[in-house]
PDB file of C-alpha atoms in Angstrom:
ATOM      1  CA  MET A   1      96.417  96.920  81.203  1.00 39.00           C
ATOM      2  CA  GLN A   2      94.124  93.956  80.521  1.00 37.00           C
ATOM      3  CA  ARG A   3      94.176  91.177  83.079  1.00 38.00           C
ATOM      4  CA  LYS A   4      93.673  87.540  82.126  1.00 37.00           C
ATOM      5  CA  ASN A   5      92.275  86.459  85.508  1.00 40.00           C
ATOM      6  CA  PRO A   6      90.803  89.491  87.252  1.00 37.00           C
ATOM      7  CA  GLY A   7      89.213  87.368  89.965  1.00 38.00           C
ATOM      8  CA  THR A   8      92.418  85.909  91.383  1.00 39.00           C
ATOM      9  CA  GLY A   9      93.121  88.870  93.686  1.00 40.00           C
ATOM     10  CA  ASN A  10      96.775  88.947  92.620  1.00 38.00           C
ATOM     11  CA  PRO A  11      97.545  92.429  91.239  1.00 36.00           C
ATOM     12  CA  TRP A  12     100.949  91.307  89.905  1.00 35.00           C
ATOM     13  CA  GLN A  13      99.813  88.414  87.722  1.00 37.00           C
ATOM     14  CA  ASN A  14     100.083  90.402  84.499  1.00 36.00           C
ATOM     15  CA  ALA A  15     102.378  93.227  85.628  1.00 38.00           C
ATOM     16  CA  ARG A  16     105.031  94.205  83.101  1.00 39.00           C
ATOM     17  CA  ILE A  17     108.560  93.426  84.235  1.00 36.00           C
ATOM     18  CA  LYS A  18     111.330  95.569  82.814  1.00 38.00           C
ATOM     19  CA  PRO A  19     114.285  93.534  81.502  1.00 36.00           C
ATOM     20  CA  PRO A  20     117.692  93.714  83.242  1.00 34.00           C
ATOM     21  CA  ALA A  21     119.225  95.310  80.146  1.00 33.00           C
ATOM     22  CA  GLN A  22     117.558  98.618  81.025  1.00 35.00           C
ATOM     23  CA  ARG A  23     120.323  99.876  83.346  1.00 33.00           C
ATOM     24  CA  ALA A  24     121.219 103.309  84.659  1.00 35.00           C
ATOM     25  CA  SER A  25     124.127 104.763  86.632  1.00 37.00           C
ATOM     26  CA  SER A  26     124.021 104.093  90.377  1.00 37.00           C
ATOM     27  CA  VAL A  27     126.468 106.846  91.361  1.00 36.00           C
ATOM     28  CA  GLU A  28     123.706 108.953  92.933  1.00 38.00           C
ATOM     29  CA  ALA A  29     122.445 106.004  94.972  1.00 38.00           C
ATOM     30  CA  GLU A  30     125.937 105.182  96.266  1.00 38.00           C
ATOM     31  CA  HIS A  31     126.511 108.814  97.247  1.00 37.00           C
ATOM     32  CA  MET A  32     123.193 108.985  99.126  1.00 37.00           C
ATOM     33  CA  ALA A  33     123.853 105.716 100.935  1.00 38.00           C
ATOM     34  CA  GLN A  34     127.085 107.075 102.428  1.00 37.00           C
ATOM     35  CA  HIS A  35     125.022 109.308 104.731  1.00 37.00           C
ATOM     36  CA  ALA A  36     123.115 106.489 106.415  1.00 38.00           C
ATOM     37  CA  PRO A  37     123.050 106.923 110.219  1.00 46.00           C
ATOM     38  CA  ALA A  38     124.823 104.333 112.344  1.00 52.00           C
ATOM     39  CA  ARG A  39     122.635 101.881 114.230  1.00 52.00           C
ATOM     40  CA  PRO A  40     123.516 100.242 117.524  1.00 49.00           C
ATOM     41  CA  PRO A  41     124.597  96.591 117.201  1.00 42.00           C
ATOM     42  CA  SER A  42     121.617  95.267 119.141  1.00 41.00           C
ATOM     43  CA  ALA A  43     119.077  96.831 116.761  1.00 42.00           C
ATOM     44  CA  GLN A  44     118.942  93.780 114.533  1.00 42.00           C
ATOM     45  CA  ARG A  45     116.638  93.459 111.560  1.00 45.00           C
ATOM     46  CA  ARG A  46     113.399  91.648 112.099  1.00 49.00           C
ATOM     47  CA  GLY A  47     112.138  89.027 109.714  1.00 50.00           C
ATOM     48  CA  GLU A  48     108.954  90.830 108.683  1.00 85.00           C
ATOM     49  CA  GLU A  49     108.628  93.442 105.971  1.00 90.00           C
ATOM     50  CA  VAL A  50     106.643  96.632 105.568  1.00 92.00           C
ATOM     51  CA  ARG A  51     105.341  98.284 102.414  1.00 94.00           C
ATOM     52  CA  VAL A  52     106.650 101.824 102.223  1.00 95.00           C
ATOM     53  CA  TYR A  53     105.088 104.097  99.641  1.00 95.00           C
ATOM     54  CA  GLY A  54     105.326 107.705  98.532  1.00 95.00           C
ATOM     55  CA  ARG A  55     108.210 109.300  96.634  1.00 96.00           C
ATOM     56  CA  ASN A  56     110.055 110.947  99.521  1.00 95.00           C
ATOM     57  CA  ALA A  57     109.602 108.039 101.914  1.00 95.00           C
ATOM     58  CA  CYS A  58     110.968 105.579  99.348  1.00 97.00           C
ATOM     59  CA  ARG A  59     113.864 107.837  98.389  1.00 96.00           C
ATOM     60  CA  ALA A  60     114.833 108.208 102.056  1.00 95.00           C
ATOM     61  CA  ILE A  61     114.777 104.432 102.530  1.00 95.00           C
ATOM     62  CA  PHE A  62     117.025 103.937  99.518  1.00 96.00           C
ATOM     63  CA  ALA A  63     119.424 106.681 100.598  1.00 95.00           C
ATOM     64  CA  ARG A  64     119.877 105.442 104.164  1.00 94.00           C
ATOM     65  CA  ARG A  65     119.428 101.673 104.055  1.00 94.00           C
ATOM     66  CA  ALA A  66     119.160 100.370 100.527  1.00 95.00           C
ATOM     67  CA  ASP A  67     120.167  96.878 101.658  1.00 94.00           C
ATOM     68  CA  ASP A  68     116.796  96.549 103.393  1.00 95.00           C
ATOM     69  CA  VAL A  69     114.855  96.991 100.150  1.00 96.00           C
ATOM     70  CA  ARG A  70     113.434  93.640  99.042  1.00 95.00           C
ATOM     71  CA  LYS A  71     111.214  94.588  96.098  1.00 96.00           C
ATOM     72  CA  VAL A  72     110.249  97.709  94.156  1.00 97.00           C
ATOM     73  CA  TYR A  73     106.980  98.521  92.380  1.00 97.00           C
ATOM     74  CA  LEU A  74     106.503 101.700  90.386  1.00 96.00           C
ATOM     75  CA  VAL A  75     104.412 103.140  87.590  1.00 96.00           C
ATOM     76  CA  GLU A  76     105.936 104.027  84.250  1.00 95.00           C
ATOM     77  CA  ALA A  77     105.877 107.757  85.023  1.00 96.00           C
ATOM     78  CA  ARG A  78     108.331 107.199  87.903  1.00 96.00           C
ATOM     79  CA  ILE A  79     110.994 105.319  85.919  1.00 95.00           C
ATOM     80  CA  ALA A  80     113.164 108.366  85.187  1.00 95.00           C
ATOM     81  CA  GLU A  81     113.116 109.559  88.807  1.00 96.00           C
ATOM     82  CA  PHE A  82     113.972 106.128  90.209  1.00 96.00           C
ATOM     83  CA  LYS A  83     116.588 105.043  87.651  1.00 95.00           C
ATOM     84  CA  PRO A  84     119.329 104.802  90.330  1.00 95.00           C
ATOM     85  CA  VAL A  85     117.066 102.502  92.337  1.00 96.00           C
ATOM     86  CA  MET A  86     116.329 100.320  89.318  1.00 95.00           C
ATOM     87  CA  ALA A  87     120.011 100.104  88.420  1.00 95.00           C
ATOM     88  CA  TRP A  88     120.813  99.093  91.992  1.00 95.00           C
ATOM     89  CA  CYS A  89     118.070  96.459  91.882  1.00 95.00           C
ATOM     90  CA  VAL A  90     119.599  94.947  88.753  1.00 95.00           C
ATOM     91  CA  LYS A  91     123.054  94.909  90.316  1.00 95.00           C
ATOM     92  CA  GLN A  92     121.791  93.346  93.562  1.00 95.00           C
ATOM     93  CA  ARG A  93     119.305  91.018  91.848  1.00 94.00           C
ATOM     94  CA  ILE A  94     116.405  92.609  93.657  1.00 94.00           C
ATOM     95  CA  GLY A  95     113.071  92.357  91.875  1.00 94.00           C
ATOM     96  CA  TYR A  96     111.328  95.426  90.499  1.00 94.00           C
ATOM     97  CA  ARG A  97     108.163  95.721  88.487  1.00 94.00           C
ATOM     98  CA  VAL A  98     106.547  98.437  86.422  1.00 95.00           C
ATOM     99  CA  VAL A  99     102.832  98.270  87.161  1.00 94.00           C
ATOM    100  CA  GLU A 100      99.599 100.170  86.702  1.00 95.00           C
ATOM    101  CA  ASN A 101      98.354 102.801  89.131  1.00 94.00           C
ATOM    102  CA  ALA A 102      95.403 100.621  90.119  1.00 95.00           C
ATOM    103  CA  ASP A 103      97.788  97.822  91.080  1.00 94.00           C
ATOM    104  CA  LEU A 104      99.544 100.135  93.533  1.00 95.00           C
ATOM    105  CA  ASP A 105      96.166 101.224  94.914  1.00 95.00           C
ATOM    106  CA  ARG A 106      95.498  97.616  95.870  1.00 94.00           C
ATOM    107  CA  LEU A 107      98.994  96.808  97.073  1.00 93.00           C
ATOM    108  CA  THR A 108      99.245  99.833  99.383  1.00 93.00           C
ATOM    109  CA  GLU A 109      95.523 100.027 100.216  1.00 92.00           C
ATOM    110  CA  SER A 110      95.851 103.728  99.506  1.00 89.00           C
ATOM    111  CA  GLN A 111      95.509 106.162  96.626  1.00 92.00           C
ATOM    112  CA  HIS A 112      98.330 108.308  98.031  1.00 92.00           C
ATOM    113  CA  HIS A 113     101.268 106.129  96.971  1.00 95.00           C
ATOM    114  CA  GLU A 114     102.537 108.662  94.376  1.00 94.00           C
ATOM    115  CA  GLY A 115     103.346 105.876  91.953  1.00 95.00           C
ATOM    116  CA  VAL A 116     105.983 103.970  93.926  1.00 97.00           C
ATOM    117  CA  CYS A 117     106.109 101.322  96.647  1.00 97.00           C
ATOM    118  CA  PHE A 118     109.021  99.445  98.244  1.00 97.00           C
ATOM    119  CA  GLU A 119     108.817  96.266 100.259  1.00 96.00           C
ATOM    120  CA  VAL A 120     111.379  96.839 103.018  1.00 95.00           C
ATOM    121  CA  ARG A 121     112.728  94.775 105.887  1.00 93.00           C
ATOM    122  CA  ARG A 122     111.861  96.269 109.237  1.00 90.00           C
ATOM    123  CA  ILE A 123     114.555  97.185 111.699  1.00 85.00           C
ATOM    124  CA  ALA A 124     114.053  96.867 115.420  1.00 88.00           C
ATOM    125  CA  PRO A 125     113.722 100.088 117.425  1.00 93.00           C
ATOM    126  CA  TRP A 126     116.619 101.097 119.641  1.00 95.00           C
ATOM    127  CA  SER A 127     116.449 100.561 123.361  1.00 96.00           C
ATOM    128  CA  LEU A 128     116.148 103.739 125.418  1.00 97.00           C
ATOM    129  CA  HIS A 129     119.651 103.106 126.784  1.00 96.00           C
ATOM    130  CA  GLU A 130     121.102 102.919 123.254  1.00 97.00           C
ATOM    131  CA  LEU A 131     119.363 106.122 122.226  1.00 97.00           C
ATOM    132  CA  LEU A 132     120.601 108.065 125.256  1.00 97.00           C
ATOM    133  CA  GLN A 133     124.131 106.666 124.984  1.00 96.00           C
ATOM    134  CA  GLY A 134     124.364 108.109 121.475  1.00 95.00           C
ATOM    135  CA  ILE A 135     123.696 111.705 122.580  1.00 96.00           C
ATOM    136  CA  PRO A 136     126.729 113.409 124.171  1.00 95.00           C
ATOM    137  CA  ARG A 137     125.832 115.010 127.493  1.00 93.00           C
ATOM    138  CA  ALA A 138     127.316 118.361 126.526  1.00 93.00           C
ATOM    139  CA  GLN A 139     124.995 118.770 123.539  1.00 94.00           C
ATOM    140  CA  PRO A 140     121.559 120.392 123.498  1.00 97.00           C
ATOM    141  CA  ALA A 141     119.067 117.762 122.414  1.00 98.00           C
ATOM    142  CA  LEU A 142     115.329 117.412 121.909  1.00 98.00           C
ATOM    143  CA  LEU A 143     113.569 114.062 122.410  1.00 98.00           C
ATOM    144  CA  ILE A 144     109.924 113.164 121.868  1.00 97.00           C
ATOM    145  CA  TRP A 145     108.031 110.805 124.149  1.00 96.00           C
ATOM    146  CA  LEU A 146     104.777 109.595 122.574  1.00 94.00           C
ATOM    147  CA  ASP A 147     102.096 108.745 125.118  1.00 90.00           C
ATOM    148  CA  GLY A 148      99.719 106.577 123.104  1.00 83.00           C
ATOM    149  CA  VAL A 149      99.706 108.639 119.901  1.00 89.00           C
ATOM    150  CA  GLY A 150      98.431 106.000 117.501  1.00 81.00           C
ATOM    151  CA  ASN A 151      96.873 107.628 114.442  1.00 89.00           C
ATOM    152  CA  PRO A 152      99.292 106.845 111.569  1.00 92.00           C
ATOM    153  CA  HIS A 153      98.848 110.258 109.981  1.00 93.00           C
ATOM    154  CA  ASN A 154      99.574 112.052 113.246  1.00 93.00           C
ATOM    155  CA  VAL A 155     102.615 109.865 113.920  1.00 95.00           C
ATOM    156  CA  GLY A 156     103.905 110.486 110.411  1.00 96.00           C
ATOM    157  CA  ALA A 157     103.359 114.236 110.648  1.00 96.00           C
ATOM    158  CA  LEU A 158     105.108 114.260 114.034  1.00 96.00           C
ATOM    159  CA  LEU A 159     108.162 112.505 112.626  1.00 97.00           C
ATOM    160  CA  ARG A 160     108.271 114.829 109.625  1.00 97.00           C
ATOM    161  CA  SER A 161     108.320 117.890 111.905  1.00 97.00           C
ATOM    162  CA  ALA A 162     110.785 116.208 114.266  1.00 97.00           C
ATOM    163  CA  ALA A 163     113.202 115.587 111.406  1.00 97.00           C
ATOM    164  CA  ASN A 164     112.863 119.158 110.161  1.00 97.00           C
ATOM    165  CA  PHE A 165     113.642 120.630 113.593  1.00 97.00           C
ATOM    166  CA  GLY A 166     116.451 118.252 114.492  1.00 97.00           C
ATOM    167  CA  ALA A 167     114.903 116.043 117.181  1.00 97.00           C
ATOM    168  CA  ARG A 168     117.376 113.372 118.263  1.00 97.00           C
ATOM    169  CA  GLY A 169     114.851 110.587 118.743  1.00 97.00           C
ATOM    170  CA  ALA A 170     111.308 109.500 119.520  1.00 97.00           C
ATOM    171  CA  ILE A 171     110.471 107.256 122.484  1.00 96.00           C
ATOM    172  CA  LEU A 172     107.637 104.753 122.090  1.00 94.00           C
ATOM    173  CA  PRO A 173     105.887 103.023 125.000  1.00 90.00           C
ATOM    174  CA  ALA A 174     106.484  99.336 125.601  1.00 91.00           C
ATOM    175  CA  GLY A 175     104.326  97.158 123.375  1.00 89.00           C
ATOM    176  CA  THR A 176     103.767  99.799 120.695  1.00 88.00           C
ATOM    177  CA  PRO A 177     103.182  98.106 117.314  1.00 87.00           C
ATOM    178  CA  ALA A 178     105.551  98.771 114.434  1.00 87.00           C
ATOM    179  CA  LEU A 179     104.911 101.844 112.302  1.00 90.00           C
ATOM    180  CA  PRO A 180     102.572 101.127 109.378  1.00 91.00           C
ATOM    181  CA  GLY A 181     103.256 102.201 105.818  1.00 91.00           C
ATOM    182  CA  ALA A 182     100.770 105.076 106.084  1.00 92.00           C
ATOM    183  CA  ALA A 183     102.804 106.676 108.889  1.00 94.00           C
ATOM    184  CA  LEU A 184     106.018 106.294 106.896  1.00 94.00           C
ATOM    185  CA  ARG A 185     104.450 107.935 103.852  1.00 93.00           C
ATOM    186  CA  VAL A 186     103.146 110.932 105.818  1.00 94.00           C
ATOM    187  CA  ALA A 187     106.568 111.294 107.458  1.00 95.00           C
ATOM    188  CA  GLU A 188     108.017 112.041 103.979  1.00 94.00           C
ATOM    189  CA  GLY A 189     111.356 110.462 104.935  1.00 94.00           C
ATOM    190  CA  GLY A 190     111.351 111.798 108.495  1.00 94.00           C
ATOM    191  CA  ALA A 191     111.034 108.292 109.925  1.00 94.00           C
ATOM    192  CA  GLU A 192     114.510 107.523 108.545  1.00 94.00           C
ATOM    193  CA  ALA A 193     116.043 110.657 110.095  1.00 95.00           C
ATOM    194  CA  VAL A 194     114.628 110.343 113.623  1.00 96.00           C
ATOM    195  CA  PRO A 195     115.710 107.223 115.558  1.00 95.00           C
ATOM    196  CA  LEU A 196     112.885 105.335 117.241  1.00 95.00           C
ATOM    197  CA  ALA A 197     113.475 103.875 120.685  1.00 96.00           C
ATOM    198  CA  GLN A 198     111.073 101.647 122.572  1.00 95.00           C
ATOM    199  CA  ALA A 199     110.863 101.532 126.336  1.00 94.00           C
ATOM    200  CA  ALA A 200     111.029  98.102 127.941  1.00 94.00           C
ATOM    201  CA  ALA A 201     108.117  96.856 130.022  1.00 93.00           C
ATOM    202  CA  GLY A 202     108.428  98.324 133.512  1.00 92.00           C
ATOM    203  CA  GLU A 203     111.322 100.614 132.570  1.00 95.00           C
ATOM    204  CA  ASP A 204     111.519 103.907 134.474  1.00 96.00           C
ATOM    205  CA  VAL A 205     111.729 106.283 131.534  1.00 97.00           C
ATOM    206  CA  PHE A 206     111.737 109.375 133.750  1.00 97.00           C
ATOM    207  CA  ALA A 207     114.763 108.139 135.669  1.00 97.00           C
ATOM    208  CA  SER A 208     116.668 107.241 132.514  1.00 97.00           C
ATOM    209  CA  LEU A 209     116.007 110.626 130.941  1.00 98.00           C
ATOM    210  CA  ARG A 210     116.961 112.553 134.059  1.00 98.00           C
ATOM    211  CA  ASP A 211     120.121 110.512 134.506  1.00 97.00           C
ATOM    212  CA  ALA A 212     121.080 111.575 130.985  1.00 97.00           C
ATOM    213  CA  GLY A 213     120.528 115.243 131.845  1.00 97.00           C
ATOM    214  CA  PHE A 214     117.093 115.729 130.273  1.00 98.00           C
ATOM    215  CA  ALA A 215     114.258 117.740 131.746  1.00 98.00           C
ATOM    216  CA  VAL A 216     110.865 116.198 131.004  1.00 98.00           C
ATOM    217  CA  ALA A 217     108.022 118.470 129.891  1.00 97.00           C
ATOM    218  CA  ALA A 218     104.356 117.540 129.615  1.00 94.00           C
ATOM    219  CA  THR A 219     102.420 119.424 126.949  1.00 90.00           C
ATOM    220  CA  VAL A 220      98.994 120.493 128.232  1.00 89.00           C
ATOM    221  CA  PRO A 221      96.257 122.592 126.574  1.00 86.00           C
ATOM    222  CA  ARG A 222      95.909 125.024 129.493  1.00 86.00           C
ATOM    223  CA  ASP A 223      97.397 126.119 132.824  1.00 87.00           C
ATOM    224  CA  GLY A 224     100.946 125.269 131.818  1.00 92.00           C
ATOM    225  CA  ARG A 225     103.947 127.520 131.398  1.00 95.00           C
ATOM    226  CA  ASP A 226     103.598 129.779 128.356  1.00 96.00           C
ATOM    227  CA  LEU A 227     105.780 128.229 125.665  1.00 96.00           C
ATOM    228  CA  TYR A 228     107.056 131.628 124.506  1.00 96.00           C
ATOM    229  CA  ALA A 229     107.471 133.340 127.887  1.00 94.00           C
ATOM    230  CA  ASN A 230     110.368 131.310 129.304  1.00 90.00           C
ATOM    231  CA  PRO A 231     113.556 129.663 128.026  1.00 96.00           C
ATOM    232  CA  LEU A 232     113.334 125.944 127.354  1.00 97.00           C
ATOM    233  CA  PRO A 233     115.916 123.565 128.866  1.00 97.00           C
ATOM    234  CA  SER A 234     118.648 122.732 126.378  1.00 98.00           C
ATOM    235  CA  ARG A 235     118.161 118.994 126.934  1.00 98.00           C
ATOM    236  CA  LEU A 236     114.434 118.454 126.784  1.00 98.00           C
ATOM    237  CA  ALA A 237     112.129 115.459 126.422  1.00 98.00           C
ATOM    238  CA  LEU A 238     108.618 116.485 125.353  1.00 97.00           C
ATOM    239  CA  ILE A 239     105.717 114.175 126.224  1.00 96.00           C
ATOM    240  CA  LEU A 240     102.972 114.338 123.604  1.00 94.00           C
ATOM    241  CA  GLY A 241      99.592 112.897 124.548  1.00 86.00           C
ATOM    242  CA  ALA A 242      97.245 110.584 122.699  1.00 77.00           C
ATOM    243  CA  GLU A 243      94.530 111.889 120.415  1.00 66.00           C
ATOM    244  CA  GLY A 244      91.165 112.330 122.107  1.00 62.00           C
ATOM    245  CA  GLU A 245      91.868 111.369 125.728  1.00 66.00           C
ATOM    246  CA  GLY A 246      95.087 113.354 125.933  1.00 74.00           C
ATOM    247  CA  MET A 247      98.075 112.641 128.133  1.00 84.00           C
ATOM    248  CA  SER A 248      97.825 110.427 131.199  1.00 87.00           C
ATOM    249  CA  ALA A 249      97.482 112.279 134.507  1.00 89.00           C
ATOM    250  CA  ARG A 250     100.350 110.212 135.911  1.00 92.00           C
ATOM    251  CA  LEU A 251     102.801 111.532 133.330  1.00 93.00           C
ATOM    252  CA  ILE A 252     101.604 115.103 133.743  1.00 93.00           C
ATOM    253  CA  ALA A 253     102.100 114.920 137.506  1.00 94.00           C
ATOM    254  CA  ALA A 254     105.570 113.380 137.204  1.00 95.00           C
ATOM    255  CA  ALA A 255     106.889 115.864 134.621  1.00 96.00           C
ATOM    256  CA  ASP A 256     109.430 118.530 135.560  1.00 97.00           C
ATOM    257  CA  LEU A 257     107.424 121.237 133.820  1.00 95.00           C
ATOM    258  CA  ARG A 258     104.187 121.667 131.931  1.00 95.00           C
ATOM    259  CA  LEU A 259     104.063 123.668 128.717  1.00 96.00           C
ATOM    260  CA  THR A 260     101.067 125.317 127.058  1.00 94.00           C
ATOM    261  CA  ILE A 261     100.912 126.864 123.598  1.00 94.00           C
ATOM    262  CA  PRO A 262      99.121 130.228 123.917  1.00 94.00           C
ATOM    263  CA  GLY A 263      96.285 131.064 121.552  1.00 91.00           C
ATOM    264  CA  THR A 264      92.898 132.728 121.269  1.00 90.00           C
ATOM    265  CA  GLY A 265      91.039 129.998 123.142  1.00 86.00           C
ATOM    266  CA  ALA A 266      88.568 129.672 120.283  1.00 90.00           C
ATOM    267  CA  VAL A 267      89.250 125.916 120.171  1.00 85.00           C
ATOM    268  CA  GLU A 268      89.914 123.400 122.928  1.00 81.00           C
ATOM    269  CA  SER A 269      93.382 122.490 121.686  1.00 83.00           C
ATOM    270  CA  LEU A 270      95.508 121.862 118.615  1.00 89.00           C
ATOM    271  CA  ASN A 271      95.832 118.512 116.915  1.00 90.00           C
ATOM    272  CA  VAL A 272      98.787 116.647 118.433  1.00 92.00           C
ATOM    273  CA  SER A 273     100.866 116.878 115.254  1.00 93.00           C
ATOM    274  CA  ALA A 274     100.174 120.618 114.939  1.00 94.00           C
ATOM    275  CA  SER A 275     101.092 121.144 118.598  1.00 94.00           C
ATOM    276  CA  ALA A 276     104.274 119.182 118.077  1.00 96.00           C
ATOM    277  CA  ALA A 277     105.350 121.327 115.136  1.00 97.00           C
ATOM    278  CA  VAL A 278     104.882 124.515 117.175  1.00 97.00           C
ATOM    279  CA  LEU A 279     106.807 123.088 120.146  1.00 97.00           C
ATOM    280  CA  PHE A 280     109.659 121.775 117.998  1.00 98.00           C
ATOM    281  CA  ALA A 281     109.951 125.083 116.156  1.00 98.00           C
ATOM    282  CA  GLU A 282     110.243 127.063 119.396  1.00 98.00           C
ATOM    283  CA  TYR A 283     112.892 124.698 120.757  1.00 98.00           C
ATOM    284  CA  TRP A 284     114.800 125.047 117.457  1.00 97.00           C
ATOM    285  CA  ARG A 285     114.566 128.847 117.627  1.00 97.00           C
ATOM    286  CA  GLN A 286     116.030 128.897 121.123  1.00 97.00           C
ATOM    287  CA  HIS A 287     118.762 126.270 120.752  1.00 97.00           C
ATOM    288  CA  ARG A 288     119.836 126.010 117.114  1.00 90.00           C
TER     289      ARG A 288
END
């Protein structure tokens, strides 16, 4: 695609816009949207938007909260796959553009966009109270408490595994910034399946979890309880520590139990997202 003004920095100046006449059935989109999870009333949409890219991440957004999609960009090779989205855009008068691969590279600041990008309104995270209120006390439930895990790829991989193994939510510390597009892409749709809750400044997360019937487990590389040697509590909140420095000593000391994944000892520890997948899988095996 030849650009008239390559120095302007605007990748959309000469993008090709498909005409509204190119419609497709939206039955699939309407069916997918029926399965969107309910959100608590106080989790209102924020004004800002995020660029979500990657096929599965974008499909999950459209299936669960299509009304938050503000604009769609895709390459020509993705038109057939995203026809329901394009038809919905026409019906809702939402803009979509068919662009070149290099345009998406610049828009997403990534070469891993898989030919599609949505601009999506953010939604506020739940409060911890709202998250816990939505989980009946009689049910087994797994929660994740992230202690400073900040690498977008690790966060995304964590959410992907959490969705696969049925985690009921992820708890973020107070002041945690919103998830970037890179984390949402790596999550492959998992970020839409696992509710995010954010603790309030000064909130006693331990007390709230215990009041709701959860045991709190710190995950440590050594000297903890062998993950496979003992049954896990049916209502369990797993604390996962930050990359590099690991989990804070305060949280480890306050936890009800400490869990260690056994191994050969050839390496210091597993990457946090790899550890999480192992922990989630064992909880699933015991309580599915």
